[in-house]
Each structure stands twice: as structure tokens, then as C-alpha cells.
């Protein structure tokens, strides 16, 4: 549990945070219509008669959205409700064509579960999931295109969302940030949401209240549609501080919906309690309850990939990768996928068990590859070096073809050209020389040219050994196997 | 009224098959009848060109031997069914001028089977009413007249349909029934109306009133014609989640008229006070007719009947208040934009101007019963009572095969008589509403005339999915009653 505290004039305050994450379900069609859901399409080009709420149109549930919700629920260790129901949430708005949103109010498809989060530099915490339900997204109102009218784009109208509601279990901005990151990671592993927060396919409603540590829960506010992890953390920090100041100056916190303004990094009221809606929820009579059996849940479970926590433990226990590296490699599904491809190719090429090459592969990905990608601002999926090429490079090092130094040079060329390492070595003659005869010949030349230093060395100046290594490497253009050079030099100098 | 327009659908079908007359002749006869009956105001839109086009296609099909079940049969379509390219207003100002780009499943199926469309038929606004007087397209006049010559209502909400069929303007018509909107107007006009089991007919493309109750059905001259029409209308539709994925039985084949071994239940709770003596007598006579057809008459109890009407007037408005939220002036239909107004002002102005009083009343009732603090006491309680009413019927159908009741507590009443008294208007549906709440198939069959010479109907209610048994009981009742009266043509 976090010991994050806000220092007020009256002492310490604890922050209580709950998050509602709206995650757009990865499916080609909308929740109740066959219309497409591509991001960035021309306004009002992805709208069916159902999405526009034409008279007499009826919703039909998209089976793929249901499947993805169940898979997500299973992945988050949640209770799966084999009987769930859609309700209508009634309110008027120009971008809500039906005059109601179809959601699951009373009987969500997924019930309680939990998720383990590890905030950077903080204690691990288990955060409870309250529920996950399916619902429709609304359209978009555009107020800045005409002085007289608001325009409405219905492309998003009816898009399938999972609302993932946490329990009020988080106690610091860092914990909330870690929760969003972890949830995003799991959703991306499962494939039920692409997690693109900048495209709005994942956004958070942030509920914040403050209280004296251990005291009764305070009144909460809700910041709507916060669309990055950083903003979630900033909104919480701002809001908690604001509430403490309100309370300490004798005021009361209004239960209200607020807006987070990323330009000013502050929150402000969106609508007041006086305008609070009475949503008049009731079961949607156009839809039958959603019912499935254990076999269906089992089928969904079988399609789940290995999830990040399990994967990380396997890396640590079976591949003997350090906990830190294992965490880095499993945080994103794409990284893990790259790593595992690299690992398998490496084991295959070197004829070894995966566990015997795991550490080397992990080190290469994290130090060499990530280092290079970070400096170019690229993600792992944009890597100019494929996993197979990486494995080939590691194999060339392992079999002595390349020294560590040569490997770095080859790596740099690979980054630039995208060529296979074998080809680079071949074309540029960068092969490491382990042929003792050739190296001995070079050593003899080096010793002859530096006879004075040989005498000094033999006279007790041990430090000069490094000088001879350097000269030999230079003479072999860096291609000599350093281990062989060491051994042969020792023999030649020490007799 | 020509001989051709006076034929039932079955006889039209035979005549067309035998080439006694062409589909074009049949369509033209009906178009003339429609044109000559504008006084009745049965239609919101006339579409003679559609009827003629279908007739041409039918005549080609008959010539080629590829005729379909309804080839050349000219129908009227209640203006609640969206018809592609033809204005569909639900008799509301808020949808005036709305021309759908799509065809409702029901009308599409009828047209696919060869039927033609003479036009769209008037109804109570959004099907809310029992007299067709809440229509924004004017009153429809019942072709039957009171002894004193006063104009009568045709029932509702499918009053355009009942008038058009009774006045021989169309061979048959579609209706929709939420709480009696097919059966009560059928009874008021001396025709047959059939509401199938909830889910038999797709609701896709039909303007919604109360989704859990709305059900399309045929209105026609007789039981066989209803069976013929329902055959084309019924069937699973993947676009309606509440549609039943079941094979459609051969309804016409079920018409034997033999009720031997069948038990007809008489629910004692339907013997309510203030029912005119001639209706009670008709109900008695109905029992005798069915007994003569071989059935055993058994007394049954449907204990929660008295709660049905109040339950209906919570659930139906609740669903309607939400279903009608889409008429907001944003995307189609009427839009009122007061000077300097914002979005809320537009909503208020549009909906105030676009909806009539009865629709507003029901939206307000529905909004109220779903509101925080009232939901449990009204909506939730009503859902519980609805379950009890369903259970009443389940138990009753262990003791009988079909239930016989009056269709309506009165004959057709004069125009304007009940418009100032909503509760008295609502009472028209007191016998129809329970079957709607239970989702059961039910029909009205014309059985006799009252002392004033106005038609009266009896209602038969069947068990869920037993349309065949219900049709057959209706057929037996129809044969025994021998009802052949028609309104005198005065229009």
C-alpha cells in the first residue's frame, strides 16, 4: 500500500482513487450494428441506419465484442457472468442519436477480479476490479466549425466499449499510473483493445477523494475522458491538492464531474450537480439477456496468450533472466514477442537450450537494441533489425566469428542498412581471427617493434601487457580473437 | 363496391390463378375504391402506381406460371411500417415528410411474395390510441354508421387498416398490436384481426411504440385471409433480436373447423361490470357455437386480470418514452429552432410542436415511472405483475387449449366521444391487454351485430406459438357465427 500523503495545514491527507477505463473493443464492427470502426475516417462515413437511430431500427449484439469482453474478464481473473443484460441509459444529446446509450447497468457481463500493479519505486499493490461491462460509444459534437451550428460526427456512435471499473483501491498518482499501464498491457496481450490512448481507444474517468489517513471516505469528484497515463497522474495530483485546500479552508467538496485541461494541467467543473441527469435506466426491451455456458467461457480462455505476469515469472524461473530485465521484456506484448522469437532462433542456431542463451538474448535486447531504438525514437515493432537477424548476430559472437567489439560495429551497420550480419561480415571482412599462426606472426612483429617495452615488461612492468594487446588488436584490425591474443601474448612474453 | 373488391383474398388468389380476371383489373378496381372513399380518410398516402406495378409483375408471373403466394393481392400498409421511398409518418407531425431509405421486414416479405401496396393507412399517432383520433393526419371514419347517422370511430390504433378492409378498399392490411391495436379495431369494423405470438413477426423497420409488446399482424375479411397473410409476414429475422428462430407452420392447413377434443376456457375475471348486455349475450352465444363445433367449455381463472390495464399503462409508456427520444429534430423529421435558442431550446420546441397530446401524455407517464425514486414502485412492480399475468395464462393453458372472451367492452363509439377522457379510452383495451403482456397470440372474429346494427367481435387467445390451434378455433367460430354483414356504402 502506498504511503503517498498530502501535507496539509491540518496534517496529512490520504488520497483515494478509483478509475473507470473505457476501452474500445478490437472488432471490425460496432457493438450493435455492422458499421465499420476505422479510426480517422471522413466524418459520418461509418454510420449504419442503426447508428443514426432511424425509425424502426433495432440493435443486434456483435458476438465478437462479447467474446473479447469475456476473454478480458478471464485475463483479469474476474468472475464471468453467464447471464447479463443490456439497459438503456436515457439522456438527450445531439451526438446520442437514440436518446439513450445501451449499456449494462444492473447486470454486467464481467464481475469482480483483481490486477497486480508495481509502481516504479513503490510497493506492489493488488487493485480490485469491480466490474467490466459492454456499452456503446456516443458520436462526436464539433462546436468550432460553424458560428451558428454544432456539427455531429456519428462515426463513433455505437462503437463497442468495455468499461472497466476499478474498486477505489489506489492511493497515489503513481499507483493509478501503474494500474493504467498494467491494464493497457494486459488488454494488448489479450488483443481486446489496441490501447491507443492518443486515438481515444482507451480513456479514463478518474474518481478522486481525500480523507485523513484511515478515516471515512470523502466526497469524490470525477474527471472525465483523461487520455494519457501522465494526465491521469497529473489530474489526481491536482485534484487531491485542490480538495485538501477546499477542505482545510472550511469548504466542502462538491460531488461533480470535472474536466482535466492538459494545457494548464488543472481540473475544472464540467457540469454542476443542479444539472445532474436522471438516466432512467431500464432493461432494453429490444435485446434479450446475454446468456452463455461454461463451455463458451472455456473456449475464450483457451484463446488467451500467456499473460505478462506468468510470462515474467517464467523468464525469471526458467530462463534465469533478472527480475528487472524480465519485467522490461514482458511489459509490452510486442517486446515479449520479439524477445521470444529471438530466443528461439538463438537456441536453434547455437544448438543450445533456451535457458542457456536466455540471459545473453535478454541483455542484447535491453542494452543494445533498446539503446539504439530509444536514441532513434523507434518502437520495437519499427526495429530495423529483425529477431532472426539479432539471433544470427548473437550466434556469430557465440561461435567466435565476431569479437564483442566487432559485434558492436556489425550491429551499427545492421541498424543503418538492415543487412544480415553474416552478409556484413562476409562483405567487409570483419571476421574475427582465431587462427593462432596468423596472430603469432602479428605478435612477433609487435614484440620486435617494441623491444624496449618488452624489456621493461619483463623487468616487472606488468601493466604494459595491455599495451601489447592493444597493439596486436590494432595490427589485426580488431579482428583477432582477444582471448586468443591474450593467451598467445602471455606465452610469448612470459615464455 | 365492385364484385372484385368484395372477394376475400383466397377467392382473389383462385380467380387470378384461373385467369378469371387479371391482377391489373383487381388493382384498378381497388384503386377506384380507394379514390372513391377519401371521405373515410383511411389512407395517409395513396400509392396507386405501386399497386399497378405489382399487378403488372403479377400478371407476368401468372402468365409464366411463376406466381407467388400473394401475387396480385392489393394490400394497405399501416403507416407505422417503414416503406422505402414512400413517406412514413406514423401519423405524427414530427415525422411528416420522412421518406425511409429502407423497407420494413414485414412489408418487404409481403411484397416479395407478390403483394401490391395501395397506400399507407392511418393510425393513432405512433399507434397510441384506440380510436385513430390521435392521428396528425385527421380522423378515420368507420364505414359502419350509428343508427342516428353519426360518424363512428374505426377503433385504433390500426383504424385506417380496419376501415380500409371493412369498406373493401383493400384486400387485406397490416396492423400492429401493442395492447389491442389490431383486435379492437377489427371488432369495431366487423373484420378479422390476428396478433401472433410476440416474436413471430419481425419488428425491424416498424416504428417502435413499446418494444416488448409491439407485434405486427394481419387484418382481413376472414380467418383464412389472415392465415394467408400471416404465412408471408411471419418468420425469423436476424435483424430483430427478439424474433423467434422457429419454422413457420402452414397456417391455412390448420383450418379444419373441427374442435373435437379441444377445451375452450372462459375466464371468469373477464365478466366485468358495466359491459353492455349484447356483448355478454354474444359471449354466451360464442360458447354455444364452439361447443357445437365439438369443443368442451371449461371455466378458468386468470386471477391477475384486473391488474393488466394499469400494468400495461406503466410498461408501454415507459418503453415509449425512451423509444421516442430519437425524435429530437437533429437528424430527420420536424425541427424547430427558436431564435437565439440552444440545443435544449430546439428539443423543447421541436417536441412540443411535433408530438400530439396523447403522445406527450404517454412520454410524461413513461418518464415519470422510470424516474429515480419511482422506478421500483411503478416500473419494477409492473414487471413483476406482468410475470404473474404470464403465469396466470400458463396455468390456464394446462386446463384449456384456447380462451374465449369479448374483444372490446363496447361497439364502435361516436367520434370525439372519449377524446376528453383518456381513462375511458384506455378501458377499450381491457380485454386485449392481458394477452399482449403475456406475449400470446390472440385474434378478434366478427360474430354478430348489436341492437344498433353495429358489429361486435369475440376474442380468442391461444397458447404461445399455437397459432395453428388459434386459427382453427377462429375458423370454427367464424363458420358457426356466419357473420356476413357489411356496412352500407354511404361514402
Tab-separated table of C-alpha atoms in Angstrom, chain B residues 129-131 133-134 313 358 361-362 413 416-428:
chain	number	residue	atom	x	y	z
B	129	UNK	CA	-54.790	5.386	-29.059
B	130	UNK	CA	-57.890	3.283	-29.517
B	131	UNK	CA	-59.854	5.371	-31.996
B	133	UNK	CA	-58.354	10.177	-33.384
B	134	UNK	CA	-54.870	10.990	-32.090
B	313	UNK	CA	-50.149	1.697	-18.822
B	358	UNK	CA	-51.703	11.697	-26.251
B	361	UNK	CA	-49.098	12.276	-22.080
B	362	UNK	CA	-47.513	8.858	-22.514
B	413	UNK	CA	-68.443	4.737	-30.456
B	416	UNK	CA	-64.906	12.723	-30.183
B	417	UNK	CA	-66.915	10.902	-27.520
B	418	UNK	CA	-63.945	9.749	-25.481
B	419	UNK	CA	-61.205	12.142	-26.527
B	420	UNK	CA	-61.515	14.193	-23.345
B	421	UNK	CA	-61.432	11.156	-21.112
B	422	UNK	CA	-58.208	9.163	-21.507
B	423	UNK	CA	-59.065	6.581	-18.874
B	424	UNK	CA	-62.350	5.736	-20.537
B	425	UNK	CA	-60.436	5.478	-23.830
B	426	UNK	CA	-57.853	3.191	-22.248
B	427	UNK	CA	-60.634	0.914	-20.972
B	428	UNK	CA	-61.346	-0.081	-24.570
